[in-house]
Amino acid sequence: MSAAMAKVSVLRYRPEQDEVPVWQDYQVPYSDDMSVLTALNYIKDELDGTLSLRWSCRQAICGSCGMMIGGKPSLACKTFLRDYPEGIRVEALAHFPIERDLVVVMDGFMDKLQKVKPYIIPKEARSLDEGEYLQTPAEMDLYAQFAGCINCGLCYAACPQVGLNPDFIGPGAIALLHRYNLDSRDGGSAERMALINSEVGVFNCTAVGYCSEVCPKMVDPANAVNVGKMNSARDYFFRFMRPAGEKGECR
Amino acid sequence: MSARKPYVRPMAGWWRRDPFFVEYMVHEGTAFFVWLYALELLAGVLCLAQGKAAWDAYRAFVASVPLLILNAAIFAMMLYHGYTWFKIMPRTLPPMKVGGKRVAGATITALGLGGALVASVLLFGIVWMLTSGGAQ
Ligand code: SF4
Ligand code: FES
């Protein structure tokens, strides 16, 4: 039994020696409870120390270990060898540039996360002695799903529009934007609208819907994007009815 | 000097990469048949405007076997198009709550499909009543 082995093929890219990525096969000892992350770390520790990958929590919470497993965007720590009896193919997350092996360039993604102003912009300023902002469980329930995002980037690897237009803000960041817009303590919706409406905004989405399919946290980013389209259309048609001169707005 | 040399993978043929994308292309492709049917109806309107002879010719044309086969194909494609449309409907609507509980996506899809079925039957009934009444 101890002799059972599993094949793991990894798309390698070492910028100092490879012009293009190349596949490399490894054999790892198989067990029923072995995750892809464990297998990759076995390779790194026992077979080939040059293999590069990102990981941290080993429990689907830090969002570092996103990669293409069998062609599908997945968390390596939440995917198991036992589900791939034919062997497994592992590749860096699609639609991100490959930095090295399974490590992708996240800079563009980080930038997008910042652009959506992912923090509460208070509706009205309050002084400290007025106390904290209160929120009912029902109010929290409105956005809780979108607050579950772990920024793993799987939804970006599932979105062909992100691949075709890397500037598209993308599902995860729009889910985060939506999370703050839905927060009863937040008053920043109007400020975030310009980005939603823009060339890099929600209308890049053609409703493929794969992002919500692969999301490990049931965030349903496609819902955030498509509700964003509705809000954007409403903003376009009804902006004439609002008083002029609101900050940052043109008519 | 930086040794960084990020590699960007090509997007050519992206839709063949994943069965999910293939299905997406197929259901988007069914729109082509919707377009065909629109052309067919447009031709009918133009013939109607040209008088009785053209209209009769159009009617004979749409009753011909090739057109019946084409229309059967269009009908099948429209059914599939409609089904996929309602399947993604829950993803496009704001969350709905009934009695404090979130309505499940499958329920929204089922309601949409049911609504479309009822509307189709009603429309068919009305058209049938109008045309059979007018034939007397
Ligand atoms: S929305 Fe889901 S798939 Fe996208 S980054 Fe957040 S947790 Fe990952
Ligand atoms: S290692 Fe943290 S999500 Fe996989």
Tab-separated table of N, CA, C and O in Angstrom, chain A residues 122-212:
chain	number	residue	atom	x	y	z
A	122	PRO	N	-17.936	57.206	6.097
A	122	PRO	CA	-19.122	57.441	6.934
A	122	PRO	C	-20.127	58.373	6.272
A	122	PRO	O	-19.745	59.319	5.583
A	123	LYS	N	-21.403	58.066	6.500
A	123	LYS	CA	-22.484	58.910	5.962
A	123	LYS	C	-22.368	60.310	6.528
A	123	LYS	O	-22.421	61.288	5.817
A	124	GLU	N	-22.259	60.385	7.859
A	124	GLU	CA	-22.053	61.694	8.474
A	124	GLU	C	-20.943	61.558	9.511
A	124	GLU	O	-20.787	60.501	10.118
A	125	ALA	N	-20.191	62.618	9.631
A	125	ALA	CA	-19.093	62.587	10.591
A	125	ALA	C	-19.658	62.511	12.009
A	125	ALA	O	-20.688	63.120	12.297
A	126	ARG	N	-19.027	61.703	12.834
A	126	ARG	CA	-19.462	61.606	14.226
A	126	ARG	C	-18.260	61.842	15.116
A	126	ARG	O	-17.171	61.401	14.810
A	127	SER	N	-18.499	62.494	16.212
A	127	SER	CA	-17.393	62.671	17.163
A	127	SER	C	-17.312	61.426	18.039
A	127	SER	O	-18.253	60.640	18.106
A	128	LEU	N	-16.174	61.260	18.688
A	128	LEU	CA	-15.938	60.064	19.493
A	128	LEU	C	-17.003	59.874	20.566
A	128	LEU	O	-17.471	58.760	20.804
A	129	ASP	N	-17.404	60.996	21.230
A	129	ASP	CA	-18.333	60.815	22.348
A	129	ASP	C	-19.766	60.524	21.895
A	129	ASP	O	-20.619	60.217	22.701
A	130	GLU	N	-19.998	60.547	20.573
A	130	GLU	CA	-21.308	60.092	20.089
A	130	GLU	C	-21.374	58.571	20.046
A	130	GLU	O	-22.411	57.987	19.769
A	131	GLY	N	-20.219	57.929	20.259
A	131	GLY	CA	-20.209	56.469	20.345
A	131	GLY	C	-20.067	55.793	18.997
A	131	GLY	O	-19.869	56.447	17.969
A	132	GLU	N	-20.177	54.465	19.004
A	132	GLU	CA	-19.958	53.692	17.783
A	132	GLU	C	-21.167	53.751	16.848
A	132	GLU	O	-22.254	54.120	17.242
A	133	TYR	N	-20.912	53.380	15.598
A	133	TYR	CA	-22.002	53.244	14.627
A	133	TYR	C	-22.699	51.917	14.894
A	133	TYR	O	-22.048	50.868	14.947
A	134	LEU	N	-23.993	51.940	15.064
A	134	LEU	CA	-24.708	50.702	15.358
A	134	LEU	C	-25.295	50.105	14.087
A	134	LEU	O	-25.566	50.795	13.115
A	135	GLN	N	-25.464	48.805	14.128
A	135	GLN	CA	-26.003	48.112	12.971
A	135	GLN	C	-26.792	46.905	13.461
A	135	GLN	O	-26.350	46.208	14.373
A	136	THR	N	-27.959	46.671	12.874
A	136	THR	CA	-28.769	45.520	13.289
A	136	THR	C	-28.278	44.273	12.543
A	136	THR	O	-27.659	44.391	11.482
A	137	PRO	N	-28.580	43.080	13.076
A	137	PRO	CA	-28.216	41.850	12.355
A	137	PRO	C	-28.793	41.823	10.943
A	137	PRO	O	-28.127	41.364	10.007
A	138	ALA	N	-30.001	42.348	10.762
A	138	ALA	CA	-30.607	42.346	9.426
A	138	ALA	C	-29.801	43.229	8.475
A	138	ALA	O	-29.594	42.886	7.309
A	139	GLU	N	-29.330	44.363	8.981
A	139	GLU	CA	-28.517	45.260	8.144
A	139	GLU	C	-27.185	44.602	7.782
A	139	GLU	O	-26.683	44.750	6.675
A	140	MET	N	-26.642	43.857	8.730
A	140	MET	CA	-25.380	43.185	8.460
A	140	MET	C	-25.560	42.050	7.452
A	140	MET	O	-24.711	41.813	6.593
A	141	ASP	N	-26.701	41.407	7.564
A	141	ASP	CA	-27.005	40.288	6.690
A	141	ASP	C	-26.977	40.687	5.208
A	141	ASP	O	-26.663	39.878	4.340
A	142	LEU	N	-27.307	41.964	4.949
A	142	LEU	CA	-27.353	42.464	3.570
A	142	LEU	C	-26.012	42.307	2.853
A	142	LEU	O	-25.963	42.047	1.661
A	143	TYR	N	-24.911	42.520	3.584
A	143	TYR	CA	-23.609	42.529	2.911
A	143	TYR	C	-22.707	41.378	3.327
A	143	TYR	O	-21.647	41.174	2.743
A	144	ALA	N	-23.136	40.595	4.361
A	144	ALA	CA	-22.246	39.588	4.961
A	144	ALA	C	-21.640	38.659	3.908
A	144	ALA	O	-20.450	38.348	3.934
A	145	GLN	N	-22.462	38.228	2.960
A	145	GLN	CA	-22.003	37.303	1.915
A	145	GLN	C	-20.810	37.889	1.154
A	145	GLN	O	-19.823	37.193	0.885
A	146	PHE	N	-20.881	39.186	0.829
A	146	PHE	CA	-19.817	39.807	0.041
A	146	PHE	C	-18.586	40.101	0.899
A	146	PHE	O	-17.489	40.299	0.383
A	147	ALA	N	-18.784	40.143	2.228
A	147	ALA	CA	-17.652	40.369	3.118
A	147	ALA	C	-16.846	39.080	3.302
A	147	ALA	O	-15.769	39.098	3.885
A	148	GLY	N	-17.355	37.968	2.793
A	148	GLY	CA	-16.675	36.686	2.967
A	148	GLY	C	-15.513	36.476	2.016
A	148	GLY	O	-14.800	35.472	2.094
A	149	CYS	N	-15.296	37.422	1.103
A	149	CYS	CA	-14.238	37.275	0.091
A	149	CYS	C	-12.861	37.199	0.740
A	149	CYS	O	-12.552	37.965	1.652
A	150	ILE	N	-12.048	36.251	0.293
A	150	ILE	CA	-10.690	36.105	0.832
A	150	ILE	C	-9.621	36.569	-0.180
A	150	ILE	O	-8.443	36.254	-0.034
A	151	ASN	N	-10.054	37.275	-1.237
A	151	ASN	CA	-9.124	37.833	-2.232
A	151	ASN	C	-8.214	36.775	-2.843
A	151	ASN	O	-7.020	37.011	-3.036
A	152	CYS	N	-8.794	35.619	-3.122
A	152	CYS	CA	-7.962	34.524	-3.633
A	152	CYS	C	-7.698	34.650	-5.130
A	152	CYS	O	-6.787	34.037	-5.661
A	153	GLY	N	-8.539	35.428	-5.824
A	153	GLY	CA	-8.330	35.638	-7.252
A	153	GLY	C	-8.871	34.534	-8.151
A	153	GLY	O	-8.718	34.603	-9.373
A	154	LEU	N	-9.520	33.523	-7.585
A	154	LEU	CA	-10.043	32.447	-8.434
A	154	LEU	C	-11.050	32.998	-9.444
A	154	LEU	O	-11.092	32.572	-10.599
A	155	CYS	N	-11.864	33.961	-8.997
A	155	CYS	CA	-12.891	34.497	-9.895
A	155	CYS	C	-12.255	35.211	-11.093
A	155	CYS	O	-12.833	35.236	-12.180
A	156	TYR	N	-11.063	35.793	-10.906
A	156	TYR	CA	-10.379	36.453	-12.023
A	156	TYR	C	-9.897	35.420	-13.037
A	156	TYR	O	-9.942	35.642	-14.237
A	157	ALA	N	-9.443	34.269	-12.494
A	157	ALA	CA	-8.978	33.197	-13.386
A	157	ALA	C	-10.151	32.550	-14.112
A	157	ALA	O	-9.972	31.870	-15.113
A	158	ALA	N	-11.380	32.761	-13.590
A	158	ALA	CA	-12.568	32.167	-14.210
A	158	ALA	C	-13.222	33.121	-15.199
A	158	ALA	O	-14.155	32.741	-15.901
A	159	CYS	N	-12.731	34.367	-15.250
A	159	CYS	CA	-13.421	35.388	-16.040
A	159	CYS	C	-12.683	35.680	-17.347
A	159	CYS	O	-11.627	36.309	-17.341
A	160	PRO	N	-13.235	35.243	-18.489
A	160	PRO	CA	-12.538	35.515	-19.749
A	160	PRO	C	-12.430	37.009	-20.036
A	160	PRO	O	-11.484	37.438	-20.702
A	161	GLN	N	-13.359	37.796	-19.519
A	161	GLN	CA	-13.281	39.238	-19.787
A	161	GLN	C	-12.078	39.863	-19.082
A	161	GLN	O	-11.487	40.812	-19.590
A	162	VAL	N	-11.711	39.335	-17.921
A	162	VAL	CA	-10.491	39.792	-17.245
A	162	VAL	C	-9.274	39.437	-18.102
A	162	VAL	O	-8.355	40.235	-18.266
A	163	GLY	N	-9.308	38.224	-18.686
A	163	GLY	CA	-8.193	37.802	-19.536
A	163	GLY	C	-8.071	38.659	-20.776
A	163	GLY	O	-6.973	38.967	-21.232
A	164	LEU	N	-9.228	39.049	-21.340
A	164	LEU	CA	-9.218	39.807	-22.585
A	164	LEU	C	-8.945	41.291	-22.339
A	164	LEU	O	-8.372	41.966	-23.177
A	165	ASN	N	-9.401	41.793	-21.193
A	165	ASN	CA	-9.142	43.182	-20.847
A	165	ASN	C	-8.626	43.249	-19.410
A	165	ASN	O	-9.402	43.368	-18.463
A	166	PRO	N	-7.301	43.151	-19.236
A	166	PRO	CA	-6.729	43.084	-17.883
A	166	PRO	C	-7.037	44.318	-17.030
A	166	PRO	O	-6.830	44.274	-15.822
A	167	ASP	N	-7.542	45.378	-17.641
A	167	ASP	CA	-7.870	46.566	-16.847
A	167	ASP	C	-9.234	46.465	-16.172
A	167	ASP	O	-9.538	47.235	-15.252
A	168	PHE	N	-10.079	45.553	-16.640
A	168	PHE	CA	-11.398	45.354	-16.035
A	168	PHE	C	-11.235	45.151	-14.527
A	168	PHE	O	-10.456	44.311	-14.092
A	169	ILE	N	-11.957	45.951	-13.749
A	169	ILE	CA	-11.866	45.883	-12.285
A	169	ILE	C	-12.096	44.450	-11.780
A	169	ILE	O	-11.472	44.008	-10.813
A	170	GLY	N	-13.006	43.731	-12.441
A	170	GLY	CA	-13.134	42.299	-12.169
A	170	GLY	C	-14.072	41.935	-11.018
A	170	GLY	O	-14.426	42.773	-10.194
A	171	PRO	N	-14.460	40.646	-10.981
A	171	PRO	CA	-15.501	40.193	-10.046
A	171	PRO	C	-15.175	40.424	-8.564
A	171	PRO	O	-15.996	40.985	-7.839
A	172	GLY	N	-13.995	40.002	-8.115
A	172	GLY	CA	-13.687	40.087	-6.687
A	172	GLY	C	-13.719	41.511	-6.158
A	172	GLY	O	-14.327	41.795	-5.120
A	173	ALA	N	-13.079	42.436	-6.870
A	173	ALA	CA	-13.025	43.824	-6.406
A	173	ALA	C	-14.423	44.453	-6.453
A	173	ALA	O	-14.784	45.245	-5.574
A	174	ILE	N	-15.228	44.061	-7.446
A	174	ILE	CA	-16.586	44.621	-7.525
A	174	ILE	C	-17.447	44.054	-6.393
A	174	ILE	O	-18.285	44.761	-5.819
A	175	ALA	N	-17.210	42.799	-6.012
A	175	ALA	CA	-17.929	42.225	-4.865
A	175	ALA	C	-17.584	43.007	-3.592
A	175	ALA	O	-18.456	43.288	-2.764
A	176	LEU	N	-16.314	43.385	-3.480
A	176	LEU	CA	-15.875	44.145	-2.313
A	176	LEU	C	-16.501	45.545	-2.320
A	176	LEU	O	-16.973	46.044	-1.286
A	177	LEU	N	-16.519	46.154	-3.492
A	177	LEU	CA	-17.148	47.466	-3.648
A	177	LEU	C	-18.612	47.398	-3.213
A	177	LEU	O	-19.098	48.237	-2.443
A	178	HIS	N	-19.286	46.354	-3.687
A	178	HIS	CA	-20.698	46.156	-3.391
A	178	HIS	C	-20.903	45.959	-1.888
A	178	HIS	O	-21.874	46.454	-1.313
A	179	ARG	N	-19.961	45.245	-1.254
A	179	ARG	CA	-20.051	44.999	0.184
A	179	ARG	C	-20.114	46.325	0.956
A	179	ARG	O	-20.882	46.470	1.895
A	180	TYR	N	-19.291	47.304	0.538
A	180	TYR	CA	-19.297	48.589	1.254
A	180	TYR	C	-20.511	49.418	0.878
A	180	TYR	O	-21.091	50.089	1.724
A	181	ASN	N	-20.919	49.360	-0.374
A	181	ASN	CA	-22.134	50.094	-0.765
A	181	ASN	C	-23.360	49.620	0.020
A	181	ASN	O	-24.257	50.398	0.295
A	182	LEU	N	-23.387	48.320	0.333
A	182	LEU	CA	-24.560	47.755	1.002
A	182	LEU	C	-24.544	47.985	2.511
A	182	LEU	O	-25.511	47.689	3.201
A	183	ASP	N	-23.427	48.504	3.018
A	183	ASP	CA	-23.283	48.667	4.464
A	183	ASP	C	-24.054	49.897	4.937
A	183	ASP	O	-23.845	50.999	4.418
A	184	SER	N	-24.931	49.698	5.928
A	184	SER	CA	-25.792	50.803	6.390
A	184	SER	C	-24.990	51.966	6.953
A	184	SER	O	-25.474	53.089	7.010
A	185	ARG	N	-23.740	51.725	7.353
A	185	ARG	CA	-22.922	52.806	7.927
A	185	ARG	C	-22.195	53.605	6.857
A	185	ARG	O	-21.602	54.632	7.129
A	186	ASP	N	-22.244	53.096	5.627
A	186	ASP	CA	-21.431	53.690	4.561
A	186	ASP	C	-22.218	54.714	3.742
A	186	ASP	O	-23.405	54.540	3.491
A	187	GLY	N	-21.528	55.771	3.336
A	187	GLY	CA	-22.173	56.780	2.506
A	187	GLY	C	-21.362	57.032	1.247
A	187	GLY	O	-21.449	58.092	0.643
A	188	GLY	N	-20.564	56.052	0.826
A	188	GLY	CA	-19.624	56.273	-0.279
A	188	GLY	C	-20.107	55.805	-1.641
A	188	GLY	O	-19.342	55.855	-2.616
A	189	SER	N	-21.370	55.339	-1.750
A	189	SER	CA	-21.849	54.773	-3.020
A	189	SER	C	-21.645	55.721	-4.196
A	189	SER	O	-21.184	55.297	-5.257
A	190	ALA	N	-21.994	57.002	-3.993
A	190	ALA	CA	-21.901	57.965	-5.098
A	190	ALA	C	-20.444	58.104	-5.551
A	190	ALA	O	-20.162	58.180	-6.743
A	191	GLU	N	-19.522	58.104	-4.576
A	191	GLU	CA	-18.100	58.227	-4.895
A	191	GLU	C	-17.587	57.023	-5.692
A	191	GLU	O	-16.708	57.150	-6.527
A	192	ARG	N	-18.141	55.857	-5.396
A	192	ARG	CA	-17.679	54.637	-6.072
A	192	ARG	C	-18.349	54.455	-7.432
A	192	ARG	O	-17.928	53.625	-8.241
A	193	MET	N	-19.416	55.229	-7.691
A	193	MET	CA	-20.191	55.036	-8.906
A	193	MET	C	-19.381	55.288	-10.172
A	193	MET	O	-19.539	54.578	-11.166
A	194	ALA	N	-18.491	56.301	-10.126
A	194	ALA	CA	-17.716	56.653	-11.318
A	194	ALA	C	-16.945	55.438	-11.839
A	194	ALA	O	-16.875	55.193	-13.046
A	195	LEU	N	-16.411	54.650	-10.917
A	195	LEU	CA	-15.624	53.478	-11.296
A	195	LEU	C	-16.524	52.387	-11.897
A	195	LEU	O	-16.190	51.770	-12.912
A	196	ILE	N	-17.686	52.186	-11.278
A	196	ILE	CA	-18.641	51.191	-11.787
A	196	ILE	C	-19.053	51.521	-13.217
A	196	ILE	O	-19.150	50.652	-14.076
A	197	ASN	N	-19.314	52.832	-13.452
A	197	ASN	CA	-19.783	53.282	-14.768
A	197	ASN	C	-18.686	53.292	-15.827
A	197	ASN	O	-18.974	53.344	-17.018
A	198	SER	N	-17.429	53.262	-15.392
A	198	SER	CA	-16.323	53.578	-16.312
A	198	SER	C	-16.039	52.450	-17.308
A	198	SER	O	-16.640	51.380	-17.254
A	199	GLU	N	-15.096	52.713	-18.182
A	199	GLU	CA	-14.670	51.737	-19.209
A	199	GLU	C	-14.149	50.443	-18.594
A	199	GLU	O	-14.149	49.407	-19.238
A	200	VAL	N	-13.649	50.523	-17.368
A	200	VAL	CA	-13.125	49.324	-16.712
A	200	VAL	C	-14.156	48.752	-15.743
A	200	VAL	O	-13.857	47.852	-14.973
A	201	GLY	N	-15.377	49.292	-15.782
A	201	GLY	CA	-16.399	48.928	-14.806
A	201	GLY	C	-17.253	47.734	-15.178
A	201	GLY	O	-16.861	46.892	-16.002
A	202	VAL	N	-18.456	47.692	-14.602
A	202	VAL	CA	-19.299	46.486	-14.646
A	202	VAL	C	-19.702	46.044	-16.051
A	202	VAL	O	-19.986	44.866	-16.261
A	203	PHE	N	-19.728	46.985	-17.011
A	203	PHE	CA	-20.227	46.583	-18.330
A	203	PHE	C	-19.211	45.791	-19.161
A	203	PHE	O	-19.495	45.392	-20.287
A	204	ASN	N	-18.044	45.523	-18.594
A	204	ASN	CA	-17.146	44.553	-19.221
A	204	ASN	C	-17.700	43.140	-19.095
A	204	ASN	O	-17.308	42.237	-19.826
A	205	CYS	N	-18.586	42.953	-18.126
A	205	CYS	CA	-19.110	41.614	-17.823
A	205	CYS	C	-20.134	41.200	-18.869
A	205	CYS	O	-21.041	41.949	-19.199
A	206	THR	N	-19.974	39.970	-19.402
A	206	THR	CA	-20.940	39.438	-20.361
A	206	THR	C	-21.719	38.282	-19.741
A	206	THR	O	-22.249	37.434	-20.449
A	207	ALA	N	-21.765	38.252	-18.417
A	207	ALA	CA	-22.560	37.262	-17.677
A	207	ALA	C	-22.177	35.816	-18.017
A	207	ALA	O	-23.033	34.985	-18.275
A	208	VAL	N	-20.891	35.542	-18.010
A	208	VAL	CA	-20.443	34.160	-18.167
A	208	VAL	C	-20.829	33.367	-16.899
A	208	VAL	O	-21.314	32.240	-16.966
A	209	GLY	N	-20.606	33.994	-15.747
A	209	GLY	CA	-21.077	33.411	-14.486
A	209	GLY	C	-20.159	32.383	-13.849
A	209	GLY	O	-20.458	31.853	-12.785
A	210	TYR	N	-19.018	32.116	-14.479
A	210	TYR	CA	-18.100	31.098	-13.947
A	210	TYR	C	-17.449	31.560	-12.641
A	210	TYR	O	-17.088	30.746	-11.797
A	211	CYS	N	-17.314	32.890	-12.478
A	211	CYS	CA	-16.682	33.430	-11.268
A	211	CYS	C	-17.394	32.930	-10.016
A	211	CYS	O	-16.759	32.477	-9.066
A	212	SER	N	-18.735	32.990	-10.043
A	212	SER	CA	-19.496	32.560	-8.864
A	212	SER	C	-19.437	31.054	-8.685
A	212	SER	O	-19.547	30.550	-7.579
